[in-house]
Coordinates of C-alpha atoms in Angstrom, one line a residue:
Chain A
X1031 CA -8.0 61.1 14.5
X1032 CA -9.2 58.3 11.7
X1033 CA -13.0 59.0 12.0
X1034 CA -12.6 62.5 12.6
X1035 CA -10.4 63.2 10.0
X1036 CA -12.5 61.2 7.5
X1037 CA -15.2 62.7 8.7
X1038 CA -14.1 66.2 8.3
X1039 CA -13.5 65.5 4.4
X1040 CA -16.7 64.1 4.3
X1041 CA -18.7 67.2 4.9
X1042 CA -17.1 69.1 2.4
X1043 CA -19.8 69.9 0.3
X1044 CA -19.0 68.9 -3.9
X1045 CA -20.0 71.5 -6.2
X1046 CA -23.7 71.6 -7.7
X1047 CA -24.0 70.6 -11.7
X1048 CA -24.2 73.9 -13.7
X1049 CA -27.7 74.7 -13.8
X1050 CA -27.6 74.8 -17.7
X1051 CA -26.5 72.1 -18.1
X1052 CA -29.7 70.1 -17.4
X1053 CA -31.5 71.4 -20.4
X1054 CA -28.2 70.7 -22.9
X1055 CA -28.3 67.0 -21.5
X1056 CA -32.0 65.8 -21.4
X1057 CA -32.3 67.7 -24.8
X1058 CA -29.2 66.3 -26.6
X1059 CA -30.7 62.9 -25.1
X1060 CA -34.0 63.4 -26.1
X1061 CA -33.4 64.1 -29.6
X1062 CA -31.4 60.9 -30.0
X1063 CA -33.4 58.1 -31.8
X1064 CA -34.8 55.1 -29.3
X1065 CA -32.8 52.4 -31.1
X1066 CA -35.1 49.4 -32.7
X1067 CA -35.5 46.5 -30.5
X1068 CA -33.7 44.0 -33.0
X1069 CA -30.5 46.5 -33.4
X1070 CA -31.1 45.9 -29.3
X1071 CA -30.7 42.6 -29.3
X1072 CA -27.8 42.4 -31.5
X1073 CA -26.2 44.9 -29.4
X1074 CA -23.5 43.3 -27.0
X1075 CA -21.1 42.7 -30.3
X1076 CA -22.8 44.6 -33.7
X1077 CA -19.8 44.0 -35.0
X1078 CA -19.1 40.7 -35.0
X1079 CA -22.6 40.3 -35.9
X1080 CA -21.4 42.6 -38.9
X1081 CA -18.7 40.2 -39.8
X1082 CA -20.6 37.0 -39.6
X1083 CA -22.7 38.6 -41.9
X1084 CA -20.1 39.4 -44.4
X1085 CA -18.9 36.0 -44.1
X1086 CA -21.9 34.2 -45.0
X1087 CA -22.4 36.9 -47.7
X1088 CA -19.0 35.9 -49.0
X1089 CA -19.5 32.4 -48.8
X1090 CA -23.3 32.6 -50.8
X1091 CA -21.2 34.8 -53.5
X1092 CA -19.0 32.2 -53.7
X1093 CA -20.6 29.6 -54.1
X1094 CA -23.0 31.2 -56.3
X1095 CA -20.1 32.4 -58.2
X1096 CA -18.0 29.6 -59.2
X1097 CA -19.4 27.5 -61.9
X1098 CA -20.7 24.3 -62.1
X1099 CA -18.1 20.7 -63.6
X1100 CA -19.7 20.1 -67.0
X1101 CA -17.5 16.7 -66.1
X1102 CA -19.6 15.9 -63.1
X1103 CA -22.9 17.0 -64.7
X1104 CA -22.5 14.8 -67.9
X1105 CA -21.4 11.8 -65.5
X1106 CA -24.5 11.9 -63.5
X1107 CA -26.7 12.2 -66.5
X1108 CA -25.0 9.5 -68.1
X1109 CA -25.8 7.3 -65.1
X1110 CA -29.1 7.9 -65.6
X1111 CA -29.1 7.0 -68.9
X1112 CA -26.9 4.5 -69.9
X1113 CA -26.1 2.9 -66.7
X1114 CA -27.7 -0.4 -68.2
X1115 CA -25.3 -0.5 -71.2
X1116 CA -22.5 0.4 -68.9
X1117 CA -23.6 -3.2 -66.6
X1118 CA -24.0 -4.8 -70.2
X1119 CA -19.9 -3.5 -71.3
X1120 CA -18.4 -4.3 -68.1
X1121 CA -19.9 -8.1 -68.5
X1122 CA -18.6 -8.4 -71.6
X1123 CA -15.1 -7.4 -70.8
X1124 CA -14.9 -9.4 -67.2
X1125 CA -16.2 -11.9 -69.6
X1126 CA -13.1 -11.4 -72.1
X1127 CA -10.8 -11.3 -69.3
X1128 CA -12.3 -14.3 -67.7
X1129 CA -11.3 -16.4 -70.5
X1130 CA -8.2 -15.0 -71.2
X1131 CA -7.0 -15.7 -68.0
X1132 CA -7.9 -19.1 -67.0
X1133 CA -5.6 -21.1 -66.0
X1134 CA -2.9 -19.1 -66.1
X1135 CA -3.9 -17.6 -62.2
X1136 CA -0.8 -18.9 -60.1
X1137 CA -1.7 -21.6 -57.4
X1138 CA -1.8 -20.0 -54.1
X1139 CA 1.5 -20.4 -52.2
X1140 CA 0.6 -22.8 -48.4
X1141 CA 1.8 -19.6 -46.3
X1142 CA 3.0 -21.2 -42.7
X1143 CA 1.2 -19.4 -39.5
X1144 CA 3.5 -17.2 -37.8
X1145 CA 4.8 -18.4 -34.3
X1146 CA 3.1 -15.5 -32.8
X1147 CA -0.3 -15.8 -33.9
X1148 CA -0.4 -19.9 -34.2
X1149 CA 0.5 -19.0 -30.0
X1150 CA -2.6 -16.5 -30.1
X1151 CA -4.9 -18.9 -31.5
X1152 CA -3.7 -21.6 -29.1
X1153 CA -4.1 -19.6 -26.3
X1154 CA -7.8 -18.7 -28.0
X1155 CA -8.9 -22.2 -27.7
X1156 CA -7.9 -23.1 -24.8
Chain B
X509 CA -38.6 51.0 -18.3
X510 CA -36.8 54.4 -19.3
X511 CA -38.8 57.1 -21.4
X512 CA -38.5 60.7 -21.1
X513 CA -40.0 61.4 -17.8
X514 CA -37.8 59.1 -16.9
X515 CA -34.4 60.3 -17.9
X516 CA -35.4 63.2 -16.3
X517 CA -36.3 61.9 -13.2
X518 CA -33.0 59.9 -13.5
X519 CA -31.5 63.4 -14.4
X520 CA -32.9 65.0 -11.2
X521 CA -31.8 62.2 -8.7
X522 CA -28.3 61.2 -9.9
X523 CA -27.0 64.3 -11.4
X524 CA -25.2 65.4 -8.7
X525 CA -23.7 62.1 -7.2
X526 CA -22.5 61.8 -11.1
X527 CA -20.7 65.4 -11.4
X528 CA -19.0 65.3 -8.7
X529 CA -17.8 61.7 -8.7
X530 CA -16.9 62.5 -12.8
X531 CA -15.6 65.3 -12.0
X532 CA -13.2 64.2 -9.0
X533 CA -11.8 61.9 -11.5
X534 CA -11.7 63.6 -14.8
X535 CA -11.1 67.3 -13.4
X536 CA -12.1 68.5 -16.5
X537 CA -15.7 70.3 -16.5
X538 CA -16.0 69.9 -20.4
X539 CA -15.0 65.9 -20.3
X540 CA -17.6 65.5 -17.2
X541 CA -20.1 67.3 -19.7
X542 CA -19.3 64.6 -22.5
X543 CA -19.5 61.9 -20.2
X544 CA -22.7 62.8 -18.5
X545 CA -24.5 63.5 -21.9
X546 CA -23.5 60.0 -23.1
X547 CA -24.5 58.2 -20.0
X548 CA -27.9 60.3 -20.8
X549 CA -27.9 59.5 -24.6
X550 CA -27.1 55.8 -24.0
X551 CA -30.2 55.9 -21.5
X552 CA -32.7 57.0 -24.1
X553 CA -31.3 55.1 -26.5
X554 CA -31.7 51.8 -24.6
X555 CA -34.0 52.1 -22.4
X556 CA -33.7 48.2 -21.7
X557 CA -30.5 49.0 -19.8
X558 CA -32.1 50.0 -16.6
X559 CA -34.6 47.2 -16.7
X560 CA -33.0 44.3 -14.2
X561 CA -31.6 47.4 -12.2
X562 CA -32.0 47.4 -8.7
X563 CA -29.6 50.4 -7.7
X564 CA -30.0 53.2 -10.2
X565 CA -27.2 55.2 -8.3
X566 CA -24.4 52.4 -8.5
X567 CA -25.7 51.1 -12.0
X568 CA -25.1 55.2 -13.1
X569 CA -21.6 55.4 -10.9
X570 CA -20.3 52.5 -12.9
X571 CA -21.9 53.8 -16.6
X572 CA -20.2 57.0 -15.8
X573 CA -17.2 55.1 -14.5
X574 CA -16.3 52.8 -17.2
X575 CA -17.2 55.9 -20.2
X576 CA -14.6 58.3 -18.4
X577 CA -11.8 55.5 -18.2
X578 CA -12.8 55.1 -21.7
X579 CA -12.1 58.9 -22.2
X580 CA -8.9 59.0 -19.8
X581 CA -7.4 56.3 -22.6
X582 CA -8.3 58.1 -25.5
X583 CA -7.5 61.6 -24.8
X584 CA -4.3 60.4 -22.8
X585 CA -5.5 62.8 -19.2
X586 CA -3.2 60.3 -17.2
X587 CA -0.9 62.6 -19.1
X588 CA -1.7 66.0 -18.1
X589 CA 0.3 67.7 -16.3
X590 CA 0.3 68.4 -12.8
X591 CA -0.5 72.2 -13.2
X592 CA -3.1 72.1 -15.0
X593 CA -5.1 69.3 -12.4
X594 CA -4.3 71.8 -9.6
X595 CA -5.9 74.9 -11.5
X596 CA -9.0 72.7 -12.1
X597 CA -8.8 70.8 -9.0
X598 CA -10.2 74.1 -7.0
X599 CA -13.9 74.1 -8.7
X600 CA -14.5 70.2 -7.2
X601 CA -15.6 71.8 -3.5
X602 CA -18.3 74.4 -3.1
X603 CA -16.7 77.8 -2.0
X604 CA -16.9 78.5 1.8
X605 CA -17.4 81.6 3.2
X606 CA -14.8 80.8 5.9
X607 CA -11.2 81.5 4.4
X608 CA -9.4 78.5 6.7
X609 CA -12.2 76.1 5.4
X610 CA -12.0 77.3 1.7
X611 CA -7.8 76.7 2.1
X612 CA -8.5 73.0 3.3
X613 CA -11.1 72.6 0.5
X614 CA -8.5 74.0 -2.1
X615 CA -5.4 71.3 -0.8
X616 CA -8.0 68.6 -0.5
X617 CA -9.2 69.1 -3.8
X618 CA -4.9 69.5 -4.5
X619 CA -4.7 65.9 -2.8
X620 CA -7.0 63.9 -4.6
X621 CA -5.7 65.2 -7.8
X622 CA -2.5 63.6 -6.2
X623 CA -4.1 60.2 -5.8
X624 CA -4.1 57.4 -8.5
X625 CA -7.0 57.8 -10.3
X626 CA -8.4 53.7 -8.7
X627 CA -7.7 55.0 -5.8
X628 CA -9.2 58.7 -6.2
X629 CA -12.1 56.5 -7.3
X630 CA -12.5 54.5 -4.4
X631 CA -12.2 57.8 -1.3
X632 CA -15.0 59.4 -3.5
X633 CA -17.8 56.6 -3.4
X634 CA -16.9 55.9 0.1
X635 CA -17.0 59.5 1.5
X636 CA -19.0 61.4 -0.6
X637 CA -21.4 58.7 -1.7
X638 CA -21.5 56.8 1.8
X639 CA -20.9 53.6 -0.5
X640 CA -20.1 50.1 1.4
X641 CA -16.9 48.6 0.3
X642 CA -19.0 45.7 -1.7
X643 CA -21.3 48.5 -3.7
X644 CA -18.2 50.3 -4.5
X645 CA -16.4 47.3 -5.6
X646 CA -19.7 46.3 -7.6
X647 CA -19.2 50.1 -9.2
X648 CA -15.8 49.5 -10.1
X649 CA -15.7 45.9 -11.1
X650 CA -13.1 44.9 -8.3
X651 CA -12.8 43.0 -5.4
X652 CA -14.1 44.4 -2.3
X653 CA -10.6 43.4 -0.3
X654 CA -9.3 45.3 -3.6
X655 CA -11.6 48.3 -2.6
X656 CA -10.9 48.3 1.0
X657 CA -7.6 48.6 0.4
X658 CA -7.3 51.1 -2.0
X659 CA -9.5 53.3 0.2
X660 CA -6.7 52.6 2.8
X661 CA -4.0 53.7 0.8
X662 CA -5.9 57.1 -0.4
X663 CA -6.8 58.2 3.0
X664 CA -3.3 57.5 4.2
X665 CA -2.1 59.6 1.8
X666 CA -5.1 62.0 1.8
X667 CA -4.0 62.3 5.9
X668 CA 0.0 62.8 5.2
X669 CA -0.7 64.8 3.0
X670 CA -3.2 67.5 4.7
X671 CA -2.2 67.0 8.5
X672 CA -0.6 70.0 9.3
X673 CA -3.4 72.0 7.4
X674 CA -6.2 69.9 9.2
X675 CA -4.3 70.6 12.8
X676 CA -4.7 73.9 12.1
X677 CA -8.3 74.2 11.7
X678 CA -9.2 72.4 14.3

């Protein structure tokens, strides 16, 4: 019963295409423009290649767009310039400092090790 | 590899399998038209499709396939009613001049409107397009287990459901 009955429904014949039809297809195919083999390559996602176009179109506008710290600029050019009087005013004031502070600098306080790490450094040597 | 000759040679040797595969599981002759001219249009348009093909038939099944799945979702034909698939469902067969076999061609045509369309899918590559299980599940992007048994389920119900009709004629 299984590979007649299978059978049977196999030989029933399908219906044939409209004869018409032929013509409509291959000319509404042929009229189509081959696409360009870049817009091929970037075919398995166009749009996210759209996007990640945007993006970085975004980003350049940006970047492009927001203007430059006059802060930053003047700094560097002053580096450049005047970094030897800069050397020459920090001198002077460690200098000034220097001798304001002698001798006042507290004397350092012995600290005792800790148990733990006068164990460690035991342990270390020997 | 695909330039005009080609599509029409592609034309010539696949139409048919494709009509009446699209058109067991669309049952709409307009939709199968739609489908068929994109599968054309998307052939001419990138040629570089068929390249690495080695079975134009299968490669064409599952193109055709995927586009009217596509056009189940968006025109919602899971949704039409029951009617409607049995009025179109008698243009699938070729007419017979013999009224008992033109009757089992009619409720045939009635029964696989009846089947899921995955498993409507399935009974048409393997009986109509003498597919293996493996081809059709390469089609169809499934297992082949998934395939086999699908297949099982549609002729079960294929066989309930045309016995007494099938008895008949023979």
């Amino acid at each position: 019963m299984n590979d007649d009955f299978e059978n049977h429904l196999r030989s029933q014949p399908m219906r044939e295409v409209p004869p018409h039809w032929r013509s409509r297809i291959l000319s509404a195919a042929q009229t189509e423009p081959r696409r360009p083999r870049w817009l091929e390559w970037l075919w398995p996602a166009p749009q996210a290649w759209a996007v990640l176009g945007a993006a970085w179109v975004l980003i350049l506008a940006f970047y492009l767009a927001t203007p430059d710290d006059p802060a930053s600029g003047r700094s560097y050019a002053m580096t450049a310039e005047s970094y030897g009087a800069l050397e020459r005013e920090q001198l002077m004031m460690a200098k000034l400092l220097g001798s304001s502070d002698e001798g006042e600098a507290p004397a350092a306080v012995p600290v005792a090790p800790k148990p733990r790490s006068e164990r460690e450094c035991k342990q270390l040597a020997g | 590899m695909a330039s005009a000759p080609d599509i029409e040679r592609l034309y010539d040797n696949h139409a048919f399998a494709l009509f009446a595969f699209l058109l067991n599981l669309l049952r709409h002759e307009a939709d199968v038209q739609d489908v068929m001219q994109e599968i054309f249009v998307k052939l001419t348009k990138r040629p570089s499709l068929l390249a690495d093909v080695r079975d134009e038939r299968g490669f064409l099944l599952r193109l055709g396939h995927n586009l009217a799945i596509d056009l189940m979702r968006r025109r919602g034909t899971r949704e039409r009613n029951y009617e409607e698939l049995a009025l179109q469902s008698s243009a699938l067969f070729a007419e017979s001049g013999d009224p008992d076999e033109q009757t089992f061609r009619q409720k045939l045509a009635q029964a696989l409107a009846e089947l899921p369309a995955e498993q409507r899918s399935v009974v048409h590559l393997k009986l109509w397009e003498n597919m293996t299980f493996e081809a059709i599940a390469d089609a169809l992007e499934i297992s082949p287990n998934t395939a086999a048994s699908r297949y099982r389920y549609g002729i079960d119900k294929l066989r309930e459901r045309l016995r007494p009709i099938y008895d008949e004629i023979q």
